[in-house]
């Protein structure tokens, strides 16, 4: 399947979502010859599905007149259960207004207040209305704007190129090997620096809100190349996903005032978060919903109701048209007239590739940003509206760093790696064995059952055993398709390899942390334990490919560590 | 139920006898076949929630997003306002025929080459060209202006309108409904100078003036975008200008 064409660029960005495009725009503006490799057309990236909004302390809302970056930082750190690094949070929140205004200046159509300024809505875990939005299509509007900006700058796009491995030599990233999905050919890419911006790993779980393309690619590429992964046990479950299909129903709905109701008709959140109620952070709301369901107070199909009806038809049509459409298209009901059946679903990875606030991975020339990275600004639980912000603020910084810290090319090393990769993939084609589908289903089920919202030692050990079995079976996996043009069974087999690797990292990290914090809730260790676990989990592959766990301290300094409470 | 699917680059079809589950969408069905029957089947997907625009196909002659189309919709009698396109094979009785979206080169099975669609889109310079000084904070934009743009920014560039448009089929060089709607959205943007020159890039026989208002674009749009309205308004503005109004 070989093709010896070697492409060369100063900066290569892998991933065409918000983080990747923002990094690419910055590198390009600095003067780098910049390329974006994306396994889909950039506009199909998962950023497009983000709904509710993006946080910035603008103080536009009358209820938020004296809002400032410190308050935003405090809410973010409290929401993170003090696991976020406070220096990184300071950058996130200080630079937030500038990042939002920049996209507005570039053309993003935002919802407006009566003065024509950016409107801001309340969101979970935030003290005041701080979330800017474009109805409930914020990610779509932002991604279109960034794509327009990137495309107009002459950035080179390699659409539907799937990166199969990184080329690392002398502790320096020299580029990558990528499959041109349309032709079926493999190509080498030589770069002076490479930025991973591939998003999350939602597909390792059953019941995920994520796009089907979110398969842990960048995290696994970096992990295999020797980079460390950080805080992988922290998996966000979004409280409100459409029952059955698990399509996201934005937190914006609760921000606009929607109620969560159990089968007795009770608004139950006051029991669990007396002050914040429906607008408590996501980890708390997700667990509360599960407790209601486990107490027999759910509806058929294991769900509760999200009731918007009291908001009135006009507000629903104006502020939440996208989720109304989703309810009509995918649940056959109109939320103006009926409540929406919702259940928690996997949504976001707080953990990821361990990086500095400039995206450095510890491997020279290799950077990471966005959901695949862990800086960390989200700690044990991310607040709604902070992930879009993360992509823009740190996308810019990492694009800048990738330009400044570039090193010499080493094309011969990339060529040699290409030859090895051609041989490896040819073997996948020629062998006959189990195909990806059954192994993938088993992995998803294992992760949801053993590493879901509630966790305990026995269940997790059993899950880890299943993952190890799946890993062995995967060694005999085969593509089982002779057609190399647009060969999805090849792509999906490689994706499964990435996912199994990362599922293992989530499992081992979750077993290591014997406490409950944010999204990581252990029924056998139900309390937070700052003495032993106010620290980051790091996992990396040692020389023998066996994962090893270590830890690093949390950077404090802005706000003292306090008890939980919402 | 017999599912007949276009295979290869053209002309060949495979039949699959599938027991469709309750509530199954076209995309669910394609995954079922790829994961259980024929791993070589190729089709596009991403968000599975009608947000990303990846999965346009022709299903029993209807141009649809595979992810938001339940099989039951395809076997029901036609509804008012539905746009049916010509098919290239027989629709199996009570079954489903799946073909690639028309007017784009076929790569394999249900996958088409989007480049002609995006090339035309790029030619219209779809990027904000802000006039005047950049404000320190946000530009001030009214509710109504914002809502008016939203009608068009909701476009997900899925190319369903392209595939359903008789003008795309017949007029060489026509940018297609989505690209024209995008251009009009930038003309509307109060952050731009508001100069009608923004529209002139498509002020020609194969641009704004090629449309015959079949309105198939609006009818098939999964997001309710009305390119026909944008085209009508652009033509009036250009005509008024020529007449010195």
Coordinates of N, CA and C in Angstrom, one line a residue, chain A residues 147-297:
Chain A
X147 N -12.6 28.0 10.5 CA -12.4 27.3 9.2 C -12.2 28.4 8.1
X148 N -13.1 29.4 8.1 CA -13.1 30.5 7.1 C -11.7 31.2 7.3
X149 N -11.3 31.5 8.5 CA -10.1 32.2 8.7 C -8.9 31.3 8.2
X150 N -8.9 30.1 8.6 CA -7.8 29.2 8.2 C -7.7 29.0 6.7
X151 N -8.8 28.8 6.1 CA -8.8 28.5 4.7 C -8.4 29.8 3.9
X152 N -8.7 31.0 4.4 CA -8.4 32.2 3.7 C -6.9 32.6 3.8
X153 N -6.2 31.9 4.7 CA -4.8 32.2 4.9 C -3.8 31.3 4.2
X154 N -4.3 30.4 3.4 CA -3.4 29.6 2.7 C -2.7 28.5 3.5
X155 N -3.4 28.1 4.6 CA -2.9 26.9 5.3 C -3.2 25.7 4.4
X156 N -2.3 24.7 4.4 CA -2.5 23.5 3.5 C -3.3 22.5 4.3
X157 N -4.4 22.1 3.7 CA -5.3 21.1 4.4 C -5.1 19.7 3.7
X158 N -4.8 18.7 4.5 CA -4.9 17.3 4.0 C -6.1 16.7 4.7
X159 N -7.2 16.8 4.0 CA -8.5 16.3 4.5 C -8.5 14.8 4.3
X160 N -9.1 14.1 5.3 CA -9.3 12.7 5.3 C -7.9 12.0 5.2
X161 N -7.0 12.5 6.0 CA -5.7 11.9 6.2 C -5.6 11.4 7.7
X162 N -5.4 10.2 7.8 CA -5.5 9.6 9.2 C -4.1 9.3 9.6
X163 N -3.6 9.9 10.7 CA -2.3 9.7 11.2 C -2.2 8.3 11.9
X164 N -1.3 7.5 11.5 CA -1.2 6.1 12.0 C 0.0 6.0 13.1
X165 N 1.0 6.9 12.9 CA 2.0 6.9 14.0 C 2.9 8.1 13.9
X166 N 3.5 8.4 15.0 CA 4.4 9.6 15.0 C 5.9 9.1 14.8
X167 N 6.7 9.9 14.2 CA 8.1 9.5 14.0 C 8.9 10.3 15.1
X168 N 9.4 9.5 16.1 CA 10.2 10.1 17.1 C 11.6 9.5 17.1
X169 N 12.6 10.4 17.1 CA 14.0 9.9 17.0 C 14.8 10.9 17.9
X170 N 15.7 10.3 18.7 CA 16.5 11.1 19.6 C 15.6 12.0 20.5
X171 N 14.6 11.5 21.0 CA 13.6 12.2 21.8 C 13.1 13.5 21.2
X172 N 13.0 13.4 19.9 CA 12.5 14.6 19.1 C 11.5 14.1 18.1
X173 N 10.4 14.8 18.0 CA 9.4 14.4 17.0 C 9.8 14.9 15.6
X174 N 9.9 14.0 14.7 CA 10.3 14.4 13.3 C 9.2 14.5 12.3
X175 N 8.0 14.1 12.8 CA 6.9 14.2 11.8 C 5.9 13.0 12.1
X176 N 5.2 12.6 11.1 CA 4.3 11.5 11.3 C 4.1 10.7 10.0
X177 N 3.4 9.6 10.1 CA 3.0 8.8 9.0 C 1.5 8.9 8.9
X178 N 0.9 9.1 7.7 CA -0.5 9.3 7.6 C -1.1 8.5 6.4
X179 N -2.3 7.9 6.6 CA -3.0 7.2 5.6 C -3.9 8.2 4.8
X180 N -3.7 8.3 3.5 CA -4.7 9.1 2.7 C -5.9 8.2 2.5
X181 N -7.0 8.4 3.2 CA -8.1 7.5 3.3 C -8.7 7.3 1.9
X182 N -8.7 8.4 1.1 CA -9.3 8.3 -0.2 C -8.6 7.4 -1.2
X183 N -7.2 7.5 -1.2 CA -6.5 6.6 -2.1 C -6.0 5.3 -1.5
X184 N -5.9 5.3 -0.2 CA -5.4 4.1 0.5 C -3.9 4.1 0.6
X185 N -3.2 5.2 0.2 CA -1.8 5.2 0.2 C -1.3 5.8 1.6
X186 N -0.1 5.4 2.0 CA 0.5 5.9 3.2 C 1.6 7.0 2.8
X187 N 1.7 8.0 3.5 CA 2.6 9.1 3.2 C 3.4 9.5 4.5
X188 N 4.6 9.9 4.3 CA 5.4 10.4 5.4 C 5.3 11.9 5.4
X189 N 5.2 12.5 6.6 CA 5.2 14.0 6.8 C 6.4 14.4 7.7
X190 N 7.2 15.2 7.1 CA 8.4 15.7 7.9 C 8.1 17.1 8.4
X191 N 8.3 17.3 9.7 CA 7.9 18.6 10.2 C 9.0 19.1 11.2
X192 N 9.0 20.4 11.4 CA 9.9 21.0 12.4 C 9.2 21.0 13.8
X193 N 7.9 21.1 13.8 CA 7.2 20.8 15.0 C 5.8 20.3 14.7
X194 N 5.2 19.5 15.6 CA 3.9 18.8 15.3 C 3.0 19.0 16.5
X195 N 1.8 19.5 16.2 CA 0.8 19.7 17.2 C -0.3 18.7 17.2
X196 N -0.6 18.0 18.2 CA -1.7 17.1 18.3 C -2.9 17.8 18.8
X197 N -4.0 17.8 18.1 CA -5.3 18.4 18.5 C -6.4 17.5 18.0
X198 N -6.4 16.3 18.5 CA -7.3 15.3 17.9 C -8.6 15.1 18.8
X199 N -8.7 15.8 19.8 CA -10.0 15.7 20.6 C -10.0 14.5 21.6
X200 N -11.1 14.1 22.0 CA -11.3 13.1 23.1 C -11.4 11.7 22.6
X201 N -11.8 10.8 23.6 CA -11.8 9.4 23.3 C -13.2 8.8 23.6
X202 N -14.3 9.6 23.4 CA -15.6 9.2 23.8 C -16.0 7.8 23.3
X203 N -15.5 7.3 22.2 CA -15.9 6.1 21.7 C -15.4 4.9 22.4
X204 N -14.5 5.1 23.5 CA -14.2 3.9 24.3 C -15.4 3.5 25.2
X205 N -16.4 4.4 25.3 CA -17.5 4.1 26.1 C -18.8 3.9 25.3
X206 N -19.6 3.0 25.9 CA -21.0 3.0 25.5 C -21.7 4.3 26.0
X207 N -22.7 4.7 25.4 CA -23.5 5.9 25.9 C -22.6 7.2 26.0
X208 N -22.1 7.6 24.8 CA -21.3 8.8 24.8 C -22.0 9.8 23.9
X209 N -21.8 11.1 24.3 CA -22.4 12.2 23.4 C -21.5 12.5 22.2
X210 N -20.3 11.9 22.2 CA -19.3 12.3 21.3 C -19.6 11.9 19.9
X211 N -19.0 12.6 18.9 CA -19.0 12.1 17.5 C -18.3 10.8 17.4
X212 N -18.7 10.0 16.4 CA -18.2 8.7 16.3 C -16.7 8.6 15.9
X213 N -16.2 9.8 15.6 CA -14.8 9.9 15.2 C -13.8 10.1 16.4
X214 N -14.4 10.3 17.6 CA -13.6 10.6 18.8 C -13.0 9.3 19.4
X215 N -11.9 8.9 18.8 CA -11.4 7.6 19.1 C -10.0 7.6 19.7
X216 N -9.6 8.7 20.5 CA -8.4 8.7 21.3 C -7.1 8.8 20.5
X217 N -7.2 9.1 19.2 CA -6.1 9.0 18.3 C -4.8 9.7 18.8
X218 N -4.9 11.0 19.1 CA -3.8 11.8 19.5 C -3.2 11.3 20.8
X219 N -4.1 11.0 21.8 CA -3.6 10.6 23.1 C -2.8 9.3 22.9
X220 N -3.3 8.4 22.1 CA -2.6 7.1 21.9 C -1.3 7.3 21.1
X221 N -1.3 8.1 20.1 CA -0.1 8.4 19.4 C 1.0 8.9 20.3
X222 N 0.7 9.9 21.2 CA 1.6 10.4 22.1 C 2.1 9.4 23.1
X223 N 1.1 8.7 23.6 CA 1.4 7.6 24.7 C 2.4 6.6 24.1
X224 N 2.2 6.2 22.9 CA 3.1 5.2 22.3 C 4.4 5.8 22.0
X225 N 4.5 7.1 21.8 CA 5.7 7.8 21.5 C 6.5 8.1 22.7
X226 N 6.0 7.8 23.9 CA 6.7 8.0 25.1 C 6.2 9.1 26.0
X227 N 5.2 9.9 25.5 CA 4.7 11.0 26.3 C 3.9 10.5 27.5
X228 N 3.8 11.3 28.5 CA 3.0 11.0 29.7 C 1.5 11.4 29.5
X229 N 0.6 10.6 30.0 CA -0.8 11.0 30.1 C -1.1 11.4 31.5
X230 N -2.0 12.4 31.7 CA -2.3 13.0 33.0 C -3.7 12.9 33.4
X231 N -4.0 12.5 34.6 CA -5.4 12.5 35.2 C -6.4 11.8 34.3
X232 N -6.0 10.6 33.8 CA -6.9 9.9 32.8 C -8.1 9.3 33.5
X233 N -8.2 9.2 34.8 CA -9.3 8.7 35.5 C -10.5 9.6 35.5
X234 N -10.3 10.9 35.1 CA -11.3 11.9 35.2 C -12.1 12.0 33.9
X235 N -13.3 11.3 33.9 CA -14.1 11.2 32.7 C -15.4 11.9 33.0
X236 N -15.7 12.9 32.2 CA -17.0 13.6 32.5 C -18.2 12.9 31.9
X237 N -19.2 12.8 32.7 CA -20.5 12.3 32.2 C -21.4 13.5 32.2
X238 N -22.0 13.8 31.1 CA -22.9 14.9 31.0 C -24.2 14.5 31.5
X239 N -24.8 15.3 32.4 CA -26.1 14.8 33.0 C -27.2 14.6 32.0
X240 N -27.3 15.5 31.0 CA -28.5 15.4 30.1 C -28.2 15.1 28.7
X241 N -28.3 13.8 28.4 CA -28.2 13.3 27.0 C -29.5 12.6 26.7
X242 N -29.8 12.7 25.4 CA -31.1 12.2 25.0 C -31.1 10.7 25.3
X243 N -32.2 10.2 26.0 CA -32.3 8.8 26.4 C -32.2 7.9 25.1
X244 N -31.3 6.9 25.1 CA -31.2 6.0 24.0 C -30.0 6.4 23.1
X245 N -30.2 7.5 22.3 CA -29.1 7.8 21.4 C -28.0 8.6 22.0
X246 N -28.2 9.2 23.2 CA -27.2 9.9 24.0 C -26.7 11.1 23.2
X247 N -27.5 11.7 22.4 CA -27.1 13.0 21.7 C -27.3 14.1 22.8
X248 N -26.3 15.0 22.8 CA -26.2 16.0 23.8 C -27.5 16.9 23.9
X249 N -27.9 17.1 25.1 CA -28.9 18.2 25.3 C -28.3 19.2 26.2
X250 N -28.0 20.4 25.6 CA -27.1 21.4 26.2 C -27.4 21.7 27.6
X251 N -26.4 22.0 28.4 CA -26.5 22.6 29.7 C -27.2 24.0 29.6
X252 N -27.1 24.5 28.4 CA -27.8 25.8 28.1 C -29.3 25.7 28.5
X253 N -29.9 24.5 28.3 CA -31.3 24.3 28.7 C -31.6 24.6 30.1
X254 N -30.7 24.0 31.0 CA -30.8 24.3 32.4 C -30.4 25.8 32.7
X255 N -29.4 26.3 32.0 CA -29.0 27.7 32.1 C -30.2 28.6 31.8
X256 N -31.1 28.2 30.9 CA -32.2 29.0 30.6 C -33.4 28.8 31.6
X257 N -33.2 27.8 32.4 CA -34.2 27.5 33.5 C -35.0 26.2 33.5
X258 N -34.5 25.3 32.6 CA -35.2 24.0 32.6 C -35.1 23.2 33.9
X259 N -36.1 22.4 34.2 CA -36.1 21.6 35.5 C -35.7 20.1 35.2
X260 N -35.1 19.5 36.2 CA -34.9 18.1 36.1 C -36.0 17.5 37.0
X261 N -36.7 16.5 36.5 CA -37.9 16.0 37.3 C -37.9 14.5 37.3
X262 N -38.2 13.8 38.4 CA -38.2 12.4 38.5 C -39.7 11.9 38.2
X263 N -39.8 10.5 38.3 CA -41.1 9.9 37.9 C -42.3 10.3 38.8
X264 N -41.9 10.9 40.0 CA -43.0 11.3 40.9 C -43.4 12.8 40.7
X265 N -42.7 13.3 39.7 CA -42.9 14.8 39.4 C -42.2 15.7 40.2
X266 N -41.2 15.2 41.0 CA -40.4 16.1 41.9 C -39.2 16.7 41.2
X267 N -38.9 18.0 41.4 CA -37.6 18.5 41.1 C -36.6 18.1 42.2
X268 N -35.8 17.1 41.8 CA -35.0 16.4 42.9 C -33.7 17.1 43.2
X269 N -33.2 18.0 42.4 CA -31.8 18.5 42.5 C -31.6 19.2 43.9
X270 N -32.7 19.8 44.4 CA -32.5 20.5 45.7 C -32.0 19.6 46.8
X271 N -32.4 18.3 46.7 CA -31.9 17.3 47.7 C -30.4 17.2 47.7
X272 N -29.8 17.4 46.5 CA -28.4 17.1 46.3 C -27.5 18.3 46.3
X273 N -28.0 19.4 45.8 CA -27.3 20.7 45.8 C -28.3 21.8 46.1
X274 N -28.4 22.1 47.4 CA -29.5 23.0 47.8 C -29.5 24.4 47.2
X275 N -28.3 24.9 47.0 CA -28.2 26.2 46.4 C -28.2 26.3 44.9
X276 N -27.3 25.5 44.3 CA -27.2 25.5 42.8 C -28.3 24.8 42.1
X277 N -28.9 23.8 42.8 CA -29.9 22.9 42.2 C -29.5 22.4 40.8
X278 N -30.3 22.7 39.8 CA -30.0 22.2 38.4 C -28.7 22.7 37.9
X279 N -28.2 23.8 38.4 CA -27.0 24.4 37.9 C -25.7 24.1 38.7
X280 N -25.8 23.0 39.4 CA -24.6 22.4 40.1 C -23.7 21.9 39.0
X281 N -22.4 21.7 39.3 CA -21.5 21.2 38.3 C -21.9 19.8 37.8
X282 N -21.4 19.4 36.6 CA -21.9 18.3 35.9 C -21.8 17.0 36.7
X283 N -20.6 16.8 37.4 CA -20.4 15.5 38.1 C -21.5 15.3 39.1
X284 N -21.9 16.4 39.8 CA -22.9 16.3 40.9 C -24.3 16.0 40.3
X285 N -24.6 16.7 39.2 CA -25.9 16.5 38.6 C -26.0 15.1 38.0
X286 N -25.0 14.6 37.4 CA -25.0 13.3 36.8 C -25.2 12.2 37.8
X287 N -24.5 12.3 39.0 CA -24.6 11.4 40.0 C -26.0 11.4 40.6
X288 N -26.5 12.6 40.8 CA -27.9 12.8 41.4 C -28.9 12.1 40.5
X289 N -28.8 12.3 39.2 CA -29.8 11.6 38.3 C -29.7 10.1 38.4
X290 N -28.4 9.6 38.5 CA -28.3 8.1 38.6 C -28.8 7.6 40.0
X291 N -28.7 8.4 41.0 CA -29.2 8.0 42.3 C -30.8 8.0 42.3
X292 N -31.4 8.9 41.6 CA -32.8 8.9 41.4 C -33.3 7.6 40.7
X293 N -32.6 7.3 39.6 CA -32.9 6.2 38.8 C -32.7 4.9 39.6
X294 N -31.6 4.8 40.3 CA -31.3 3.6 41.2 C -32.3 3.5 42.3
X295 N -32.9 4.6 42.7 CA -33.9 4.5 43.8 C -35.3 4.2 43.2
X296 N -35.4 3.9 41.9 CA -36.7 3.5 41.3 C -37.5 4.8 41.0
X297 N -36.9 5.9 40.9 CA -37.6 7.1 40.6 C -37.4 7.6 39.2

